mmCIF file of C-alpha atoms in Angstrom:
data_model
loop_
_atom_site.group_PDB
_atom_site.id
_atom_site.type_symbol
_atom_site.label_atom_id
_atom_site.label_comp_id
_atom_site.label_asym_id
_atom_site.label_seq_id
_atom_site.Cartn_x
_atom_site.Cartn_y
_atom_site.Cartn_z
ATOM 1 C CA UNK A 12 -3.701 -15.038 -21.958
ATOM 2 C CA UNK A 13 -7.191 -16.575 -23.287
ATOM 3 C CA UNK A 14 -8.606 -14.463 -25.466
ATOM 4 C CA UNK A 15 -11.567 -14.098 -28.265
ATOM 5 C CA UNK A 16 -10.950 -13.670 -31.942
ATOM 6 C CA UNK A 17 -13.403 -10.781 -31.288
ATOM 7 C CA UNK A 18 -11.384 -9.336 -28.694
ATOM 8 C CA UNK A 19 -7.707 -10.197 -30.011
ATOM 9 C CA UNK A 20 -8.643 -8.403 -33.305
ATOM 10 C CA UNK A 21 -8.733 -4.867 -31.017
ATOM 11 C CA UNK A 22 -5.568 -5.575 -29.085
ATOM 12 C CA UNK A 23 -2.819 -3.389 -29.169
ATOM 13 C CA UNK A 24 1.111 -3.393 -27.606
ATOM 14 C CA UNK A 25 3.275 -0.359 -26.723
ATOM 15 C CA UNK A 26 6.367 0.129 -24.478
ATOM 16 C CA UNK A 27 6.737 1.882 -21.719
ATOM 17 C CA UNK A 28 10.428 2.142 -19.736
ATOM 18 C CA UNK A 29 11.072 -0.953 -21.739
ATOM 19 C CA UNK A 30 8.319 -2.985 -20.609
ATOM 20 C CA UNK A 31 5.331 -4.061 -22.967
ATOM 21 C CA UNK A 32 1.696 -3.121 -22.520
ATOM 22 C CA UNK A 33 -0.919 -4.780 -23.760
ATOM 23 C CA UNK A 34 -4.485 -2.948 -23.867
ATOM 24 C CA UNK A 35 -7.808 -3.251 -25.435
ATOM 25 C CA UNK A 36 -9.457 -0.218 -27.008
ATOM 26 C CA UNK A 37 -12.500 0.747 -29.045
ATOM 27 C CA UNK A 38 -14.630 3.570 -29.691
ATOM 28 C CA UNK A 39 -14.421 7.256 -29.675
ATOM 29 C CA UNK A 40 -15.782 9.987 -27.323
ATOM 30 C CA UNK A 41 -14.971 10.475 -23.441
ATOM 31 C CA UNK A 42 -12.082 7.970 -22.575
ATOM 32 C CA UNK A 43 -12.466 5.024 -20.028
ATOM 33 C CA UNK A 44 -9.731 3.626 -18.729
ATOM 34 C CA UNK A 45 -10.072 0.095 -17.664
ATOM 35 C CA UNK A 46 -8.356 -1.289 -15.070
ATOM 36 C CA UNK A 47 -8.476 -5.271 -13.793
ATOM 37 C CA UNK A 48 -7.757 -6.833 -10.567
ATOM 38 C CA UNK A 49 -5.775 -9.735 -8.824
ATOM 39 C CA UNK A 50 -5.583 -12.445 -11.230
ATOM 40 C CA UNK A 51 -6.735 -10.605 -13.717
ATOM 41 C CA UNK A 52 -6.363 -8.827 -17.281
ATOM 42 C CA UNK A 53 -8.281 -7.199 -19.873
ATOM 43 C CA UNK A 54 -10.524 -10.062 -20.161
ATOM 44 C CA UNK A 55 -11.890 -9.035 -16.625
ATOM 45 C CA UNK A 56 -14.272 -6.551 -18.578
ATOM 46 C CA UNK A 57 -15.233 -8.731 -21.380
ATOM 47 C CA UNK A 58 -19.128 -8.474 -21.219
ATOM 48 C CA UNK A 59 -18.692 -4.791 -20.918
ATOM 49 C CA UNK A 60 -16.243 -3.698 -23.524
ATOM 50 C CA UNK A 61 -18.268 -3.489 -26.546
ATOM 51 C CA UNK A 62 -21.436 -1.995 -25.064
ATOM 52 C CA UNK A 63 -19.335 0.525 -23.392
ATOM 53 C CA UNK A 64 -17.403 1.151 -26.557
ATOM 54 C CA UNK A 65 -20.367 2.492 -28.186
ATOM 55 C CA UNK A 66 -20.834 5.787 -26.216
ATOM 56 C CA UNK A 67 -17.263 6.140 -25.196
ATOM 57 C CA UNK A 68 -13.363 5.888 -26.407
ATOM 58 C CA UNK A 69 -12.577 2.286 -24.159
ATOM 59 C CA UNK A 70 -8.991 1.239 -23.359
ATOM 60 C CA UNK A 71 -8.563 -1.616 -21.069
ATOM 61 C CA UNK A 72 -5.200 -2.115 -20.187
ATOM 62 C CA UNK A 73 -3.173 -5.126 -18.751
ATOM 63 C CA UNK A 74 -1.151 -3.869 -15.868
ATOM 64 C CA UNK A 75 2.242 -4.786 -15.632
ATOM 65 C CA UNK A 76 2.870 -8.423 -14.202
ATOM 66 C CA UNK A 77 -0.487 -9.606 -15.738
ATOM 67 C CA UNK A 78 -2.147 -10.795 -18.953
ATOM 68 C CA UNK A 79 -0.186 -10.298 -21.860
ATOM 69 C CA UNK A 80 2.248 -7.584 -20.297
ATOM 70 C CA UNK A 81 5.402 -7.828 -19.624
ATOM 71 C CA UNK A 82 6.312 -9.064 -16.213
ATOM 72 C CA UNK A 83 9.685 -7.988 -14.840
ATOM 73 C CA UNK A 84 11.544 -9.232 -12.440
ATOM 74 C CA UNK A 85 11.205 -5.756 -10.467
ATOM 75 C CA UNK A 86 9.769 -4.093 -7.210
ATOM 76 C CA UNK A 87 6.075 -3.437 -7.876
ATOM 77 C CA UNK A 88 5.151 -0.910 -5.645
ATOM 78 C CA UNK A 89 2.846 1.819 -5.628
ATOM 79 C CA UNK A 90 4.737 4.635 -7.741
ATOM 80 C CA UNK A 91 5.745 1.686 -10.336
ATOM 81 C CA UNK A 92 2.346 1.540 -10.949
ATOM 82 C CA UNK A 93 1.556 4.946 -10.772
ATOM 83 C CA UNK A 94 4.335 6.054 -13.220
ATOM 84 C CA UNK A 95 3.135 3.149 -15.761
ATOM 85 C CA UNK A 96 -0.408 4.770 -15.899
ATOM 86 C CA UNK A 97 0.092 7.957 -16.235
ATOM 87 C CA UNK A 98 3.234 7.140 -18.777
ATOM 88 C CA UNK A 99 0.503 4.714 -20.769
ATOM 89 C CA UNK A 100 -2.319 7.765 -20.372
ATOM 90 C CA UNK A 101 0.007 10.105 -21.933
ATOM 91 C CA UNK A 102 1.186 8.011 -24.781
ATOM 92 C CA UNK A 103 -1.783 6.946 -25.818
ATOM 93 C CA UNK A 104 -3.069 11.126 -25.730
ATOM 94 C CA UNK A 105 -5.873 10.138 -22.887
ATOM 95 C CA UNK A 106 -6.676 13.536 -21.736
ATOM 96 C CA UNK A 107 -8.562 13.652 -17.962
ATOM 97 C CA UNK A 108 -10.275 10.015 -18.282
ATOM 98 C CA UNK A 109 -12.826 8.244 -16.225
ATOM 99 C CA UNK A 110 -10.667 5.684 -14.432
ATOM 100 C CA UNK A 111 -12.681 2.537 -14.032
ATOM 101 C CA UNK A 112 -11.320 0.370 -11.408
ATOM 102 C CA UNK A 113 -12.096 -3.231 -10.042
ATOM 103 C CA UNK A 114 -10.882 -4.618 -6.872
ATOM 104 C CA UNK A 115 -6.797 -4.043 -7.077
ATOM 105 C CA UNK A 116 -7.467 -2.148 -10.253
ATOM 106 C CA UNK A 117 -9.806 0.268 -7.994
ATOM 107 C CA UNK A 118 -6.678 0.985 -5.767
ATOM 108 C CA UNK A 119 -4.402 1.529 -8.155
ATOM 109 C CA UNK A 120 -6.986 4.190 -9.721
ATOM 110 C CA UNK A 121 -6.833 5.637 -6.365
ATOM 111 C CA UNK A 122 -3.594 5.738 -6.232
ATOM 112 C CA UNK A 123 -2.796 7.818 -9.725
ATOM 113 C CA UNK A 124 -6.315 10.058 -8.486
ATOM 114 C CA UNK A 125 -4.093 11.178 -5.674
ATOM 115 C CA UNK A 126 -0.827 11.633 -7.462
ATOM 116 C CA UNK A 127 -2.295 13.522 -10.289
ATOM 117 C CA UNK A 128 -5.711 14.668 -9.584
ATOM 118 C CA UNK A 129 -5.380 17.350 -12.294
ATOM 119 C CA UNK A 130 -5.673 14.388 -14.987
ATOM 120 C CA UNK A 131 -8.810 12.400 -13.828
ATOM 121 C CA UNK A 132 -12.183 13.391 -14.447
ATOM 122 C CA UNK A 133 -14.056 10.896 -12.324
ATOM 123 C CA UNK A 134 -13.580 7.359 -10.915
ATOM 124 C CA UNK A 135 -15.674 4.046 -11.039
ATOM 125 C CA UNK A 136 -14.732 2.220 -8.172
ATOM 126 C CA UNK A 137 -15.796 -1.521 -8.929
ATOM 127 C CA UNK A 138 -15.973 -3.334 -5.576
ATOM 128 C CA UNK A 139 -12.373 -1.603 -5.057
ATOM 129 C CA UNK A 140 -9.933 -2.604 -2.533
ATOM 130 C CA UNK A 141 -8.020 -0.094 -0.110
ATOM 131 C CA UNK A 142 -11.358 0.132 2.087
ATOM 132 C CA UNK A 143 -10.474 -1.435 5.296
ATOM 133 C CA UNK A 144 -7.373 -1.451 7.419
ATOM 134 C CA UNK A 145 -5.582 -4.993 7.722
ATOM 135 C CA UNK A 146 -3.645 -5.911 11.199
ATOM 136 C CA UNK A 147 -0.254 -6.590 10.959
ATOM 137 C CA UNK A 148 -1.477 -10.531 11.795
ATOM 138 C CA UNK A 149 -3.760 -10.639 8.590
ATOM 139 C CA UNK A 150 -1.359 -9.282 6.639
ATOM 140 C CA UNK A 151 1.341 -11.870 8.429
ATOM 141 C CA UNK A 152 -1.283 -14.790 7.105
ATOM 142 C CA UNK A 153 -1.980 -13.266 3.727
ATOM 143 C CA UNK A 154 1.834 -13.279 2.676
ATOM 144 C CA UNK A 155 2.149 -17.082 4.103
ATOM 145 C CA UNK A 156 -1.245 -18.076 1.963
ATOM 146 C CA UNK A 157 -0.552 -16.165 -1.526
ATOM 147 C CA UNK A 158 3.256 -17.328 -0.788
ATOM 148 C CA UNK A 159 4.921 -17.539 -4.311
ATOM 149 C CA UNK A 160 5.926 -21.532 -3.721
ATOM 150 C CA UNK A 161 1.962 -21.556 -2.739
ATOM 151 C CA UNK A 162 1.107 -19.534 -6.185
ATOM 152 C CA UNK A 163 3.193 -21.949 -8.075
ATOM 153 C CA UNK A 164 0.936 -25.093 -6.443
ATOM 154 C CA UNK A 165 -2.404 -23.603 -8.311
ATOM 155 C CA UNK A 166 -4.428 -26.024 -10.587
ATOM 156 C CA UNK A 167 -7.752 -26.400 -11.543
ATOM 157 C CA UNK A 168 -8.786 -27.427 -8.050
ATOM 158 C CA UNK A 169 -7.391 -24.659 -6.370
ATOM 159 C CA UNK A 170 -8.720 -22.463 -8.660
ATOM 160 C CA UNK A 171 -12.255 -23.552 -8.709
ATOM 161 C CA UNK A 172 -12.088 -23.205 -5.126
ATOM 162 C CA UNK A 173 -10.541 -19.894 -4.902
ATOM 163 C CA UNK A 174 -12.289 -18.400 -7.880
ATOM 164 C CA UNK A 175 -16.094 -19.259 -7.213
ATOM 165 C CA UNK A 176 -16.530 -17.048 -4.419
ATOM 166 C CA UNK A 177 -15.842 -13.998 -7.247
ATOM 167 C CA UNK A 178 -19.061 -14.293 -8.095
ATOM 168 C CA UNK A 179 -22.540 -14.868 -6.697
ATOM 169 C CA UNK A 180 -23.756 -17.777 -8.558
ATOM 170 C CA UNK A 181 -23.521 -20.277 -10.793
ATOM 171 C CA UNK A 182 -23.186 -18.897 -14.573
ATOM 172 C CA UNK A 183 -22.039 -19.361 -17.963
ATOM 173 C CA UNK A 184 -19.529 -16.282 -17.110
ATOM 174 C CA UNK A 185 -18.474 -17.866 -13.936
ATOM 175 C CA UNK A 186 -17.205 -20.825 -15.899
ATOM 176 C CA UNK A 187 -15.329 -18.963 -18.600
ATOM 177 C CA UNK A 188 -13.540 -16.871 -15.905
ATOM 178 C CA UNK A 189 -12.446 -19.965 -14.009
ATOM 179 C CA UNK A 190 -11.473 -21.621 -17.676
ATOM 180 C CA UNK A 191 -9.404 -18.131 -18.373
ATOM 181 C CA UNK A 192 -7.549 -19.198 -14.889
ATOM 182 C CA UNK A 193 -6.641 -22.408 -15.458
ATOM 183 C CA UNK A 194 -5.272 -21.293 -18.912
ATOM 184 C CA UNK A 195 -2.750 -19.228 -16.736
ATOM 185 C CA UNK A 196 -1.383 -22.378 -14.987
ATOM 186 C CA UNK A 197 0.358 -23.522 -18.421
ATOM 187 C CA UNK A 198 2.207 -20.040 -19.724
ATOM 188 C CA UNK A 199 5.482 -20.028 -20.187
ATOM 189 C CA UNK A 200 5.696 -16.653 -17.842
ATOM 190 C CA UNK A 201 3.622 -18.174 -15.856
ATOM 191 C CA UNK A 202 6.630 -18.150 -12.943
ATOM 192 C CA UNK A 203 7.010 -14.456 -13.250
ATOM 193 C CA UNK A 204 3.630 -14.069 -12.973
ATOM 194 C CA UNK A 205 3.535 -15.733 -9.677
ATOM 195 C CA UNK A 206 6.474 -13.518 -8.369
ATOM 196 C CA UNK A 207 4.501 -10.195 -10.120
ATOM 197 C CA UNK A 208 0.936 -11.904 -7.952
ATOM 198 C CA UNK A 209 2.765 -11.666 -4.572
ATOM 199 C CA UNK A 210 3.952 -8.703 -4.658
ATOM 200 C CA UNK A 211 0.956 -7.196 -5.794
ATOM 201 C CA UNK A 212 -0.956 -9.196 -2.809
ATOM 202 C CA UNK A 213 1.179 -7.591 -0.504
ATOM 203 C CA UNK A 214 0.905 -3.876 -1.682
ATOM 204 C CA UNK A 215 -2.839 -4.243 -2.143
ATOM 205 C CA UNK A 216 -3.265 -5.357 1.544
ATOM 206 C CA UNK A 217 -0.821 -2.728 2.798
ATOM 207 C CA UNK A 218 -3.089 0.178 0.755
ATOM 208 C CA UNK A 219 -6.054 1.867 3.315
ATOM 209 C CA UNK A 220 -7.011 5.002 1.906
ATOM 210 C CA UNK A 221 -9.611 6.872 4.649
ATOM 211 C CA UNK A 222 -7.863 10.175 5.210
ATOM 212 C CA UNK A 223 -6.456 10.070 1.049
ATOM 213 C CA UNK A 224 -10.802 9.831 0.205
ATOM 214 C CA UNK A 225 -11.423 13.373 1.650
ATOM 215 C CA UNK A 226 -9.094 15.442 -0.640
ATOM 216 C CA UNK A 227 -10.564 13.372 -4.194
ATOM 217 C CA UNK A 228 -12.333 16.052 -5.479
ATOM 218 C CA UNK A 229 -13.845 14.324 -8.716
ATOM 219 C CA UNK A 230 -17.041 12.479 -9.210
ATOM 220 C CA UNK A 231 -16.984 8.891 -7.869
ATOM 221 C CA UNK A 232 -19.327 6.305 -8.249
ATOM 222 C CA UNK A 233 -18.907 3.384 -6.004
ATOM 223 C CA UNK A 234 -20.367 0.124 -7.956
ATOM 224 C CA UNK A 235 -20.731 -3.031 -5.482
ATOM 225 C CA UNK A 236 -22.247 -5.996 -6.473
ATOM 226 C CA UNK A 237 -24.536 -6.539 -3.732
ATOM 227 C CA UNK A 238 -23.612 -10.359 -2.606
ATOM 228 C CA UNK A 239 -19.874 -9.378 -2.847
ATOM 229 C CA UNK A 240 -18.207 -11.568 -0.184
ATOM 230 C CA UNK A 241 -14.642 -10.481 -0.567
ATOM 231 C CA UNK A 242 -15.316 -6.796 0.097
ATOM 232 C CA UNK A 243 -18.521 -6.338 1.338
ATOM 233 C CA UNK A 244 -21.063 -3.754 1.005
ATOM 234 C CA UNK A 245 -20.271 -2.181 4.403
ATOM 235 C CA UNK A 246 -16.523 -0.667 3.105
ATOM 236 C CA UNK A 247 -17.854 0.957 0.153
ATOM 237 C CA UNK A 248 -20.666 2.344 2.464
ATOM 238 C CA UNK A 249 -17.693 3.883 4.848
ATOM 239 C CA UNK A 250 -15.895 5.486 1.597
ATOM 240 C CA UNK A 251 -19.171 7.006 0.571
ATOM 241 C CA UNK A 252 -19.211 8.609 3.987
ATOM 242 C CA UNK A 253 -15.608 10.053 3.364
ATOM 243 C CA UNK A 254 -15.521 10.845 -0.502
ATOM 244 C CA UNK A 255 -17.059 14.395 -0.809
ATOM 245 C CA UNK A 256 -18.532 13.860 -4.023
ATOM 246 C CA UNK A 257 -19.805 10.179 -4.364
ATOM 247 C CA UNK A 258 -22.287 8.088 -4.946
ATOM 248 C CA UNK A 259 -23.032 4.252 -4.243
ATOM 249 C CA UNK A 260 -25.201 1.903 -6.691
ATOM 250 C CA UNK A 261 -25.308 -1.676 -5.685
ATOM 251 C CA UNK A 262 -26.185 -4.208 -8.703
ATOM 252 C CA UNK A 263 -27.985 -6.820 -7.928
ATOM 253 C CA UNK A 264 -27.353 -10.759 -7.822
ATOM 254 C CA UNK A 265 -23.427 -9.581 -8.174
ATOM 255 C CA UNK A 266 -20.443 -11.031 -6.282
ATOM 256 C CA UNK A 267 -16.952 -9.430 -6.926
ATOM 257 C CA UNK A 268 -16.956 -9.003 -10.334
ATOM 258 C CA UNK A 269 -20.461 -7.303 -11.218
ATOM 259 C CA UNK A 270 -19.299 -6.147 -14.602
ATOM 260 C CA UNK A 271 -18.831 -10.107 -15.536
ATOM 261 C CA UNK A 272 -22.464 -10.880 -13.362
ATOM 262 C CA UNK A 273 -24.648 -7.529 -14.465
ATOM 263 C CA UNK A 274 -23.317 -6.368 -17.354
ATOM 264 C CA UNK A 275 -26.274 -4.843 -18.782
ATOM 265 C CA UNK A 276 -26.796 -2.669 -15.583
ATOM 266 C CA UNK A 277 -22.997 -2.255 -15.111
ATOM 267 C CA UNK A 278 -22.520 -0.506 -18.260
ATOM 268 C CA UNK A 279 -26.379 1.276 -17.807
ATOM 269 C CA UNK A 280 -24.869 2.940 -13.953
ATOM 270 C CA UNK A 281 -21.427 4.230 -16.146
ATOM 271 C CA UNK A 282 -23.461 5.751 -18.594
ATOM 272 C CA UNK A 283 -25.817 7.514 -16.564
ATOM 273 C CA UNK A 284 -22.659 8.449 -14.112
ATOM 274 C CA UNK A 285 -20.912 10.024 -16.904
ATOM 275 C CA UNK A 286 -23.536 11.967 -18.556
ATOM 276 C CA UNK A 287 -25.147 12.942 -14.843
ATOM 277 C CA UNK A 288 -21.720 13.903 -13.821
ATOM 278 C CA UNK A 289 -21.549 16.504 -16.881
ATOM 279 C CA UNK A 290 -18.574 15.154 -17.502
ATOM 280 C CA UNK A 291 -19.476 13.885 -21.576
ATOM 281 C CA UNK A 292 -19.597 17.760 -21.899
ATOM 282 C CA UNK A 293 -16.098 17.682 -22.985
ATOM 283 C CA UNK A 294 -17.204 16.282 -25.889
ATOM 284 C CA UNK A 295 -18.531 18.973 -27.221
ATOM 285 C CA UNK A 296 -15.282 21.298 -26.666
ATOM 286 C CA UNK A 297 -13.909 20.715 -29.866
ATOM 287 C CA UNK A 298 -11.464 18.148 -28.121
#
């Protein structure tokens, strides 16, 4: 895992059913739980973590499988990863966060908003997965592409090839993320990773969430970047249709990753979400 001495020197560990967790965290206030997609880690939120951390209490966690957590030779399905988070969120004395998810990380906030509703008190859905409903032949293809022998064949080719369509254009933060890949290729978990990856591929294809949107009670903001070409505008304008209390805010001149392309107005559309939403009231609860 690439990091910044900036970043490394807020980096904490804990264990959780025997696996390590790595997170990020900074600040105080209403608690934000971070959570990165495919391929990612921490890092995925990098031009956002400090500016958030000065209104609210930040923790950006690597999931299991990625970054610097552990990656265990172990089924990663759906309630692994709900368990971990909610395990993490109590350990670390996170009461009713704002889950922030992007991509994977957005269906895996889902995912624990559904389980334990009672402990979330919003969601940021960051061009989030779990939109659209894959045939059995796309999801027959996907496997065969993300393959683990295929996983294991990355380099910096592949991944400037793969990776560039994250984002909308050319940038300093484009580069960096592509750099942070390629760093990946030479880990010494990096074959674990690979077998964590597919897996993860698989479950986030297999995820459609239409009927689970109606009963999510909490305030959701659905942030698109609005040249995202790997989950366009059009899903997160079907969610909005089916969340009862959402809203959409598209940020402009953003692919996939608007909090790496717009981070000014990324972290401008939280803020305003939060306080709008009432929900920095808690604050002032004597919590």
């Amino acid at each position: 895992m690439s990091t910044s001495p900036r970043s490394a020197e807020r980096l904490h560990t804990c264990e959780i059913a025997g696996n390590r967790i790595v997170y990020w965290e900074k600040g105080s206030g209403d608690p934000l739980v971070l959570i990165h997609g495919m391929f990612g880690d921490h890092l995925d939120w990098e031009t956002v973590l400090e500016p958030l951390a000065e209104s609210f209490r930040v923790v950006a966690i690597d999931l299991p499988g990625f970054g610097g957590s552990s990656k265990p030779r172990i089924a990663y399905t759906a309630e692994f990863f709900v368990e971990t988070l909610h395990a993490f969120l109590a350990l670390l004395g996170t009461q009713q966060p704002v889950l922030v998810g992007n991509s994977f990380g957005g269906e895996i906030a889902i995912l624990y908003a559904i389980a334990h509703p009672e402990n979330v008190s919003g969601l940021v859905l960051v061009s989030s997965g779990g939109f659209r409903l894959y045939t059995e032949d796309e999801k027959a293809r996907i496997k065969e592409k993300f393959c683990i022998a295929n996983l294991r064949l990355m380099n910096p080719a592949i991944n400037e090839f793969v990776f560039a369509g994250v984002f909308a254009r050319e940038s300093e933060q484009r580069r960096r993320y592509i750099e942070k890949q390629n760093a990946k290729l030479t880990r010494e978990d990096f074959p674990e990773y690979t077998e964590a990856l597919f897996q993860c591929m698989v479950l986030a294809f297999n995820l459609y969430f239409e009927e689970e949107l109606r009963s999510i009670t909490s305030p959701v903001l659905l942030l698109w970047g609005d040249s995202d070409n790997v989950f366009p505008r059009t899903l997160a304008e079907r969610a909005l249709s089916l969340l009862p209390e959402a809203r959409l805010q598209l940020l402009p001149q953003a692919g996939h990753a608007p909090q790496l392309e717009a981070p000014g107005e990324f972290v401008a559309a939280v803020q305003d979400f939060v306080r709008s939403s009432f929900l920095g009231l808690r604050s002032d609860s004597g919590r």
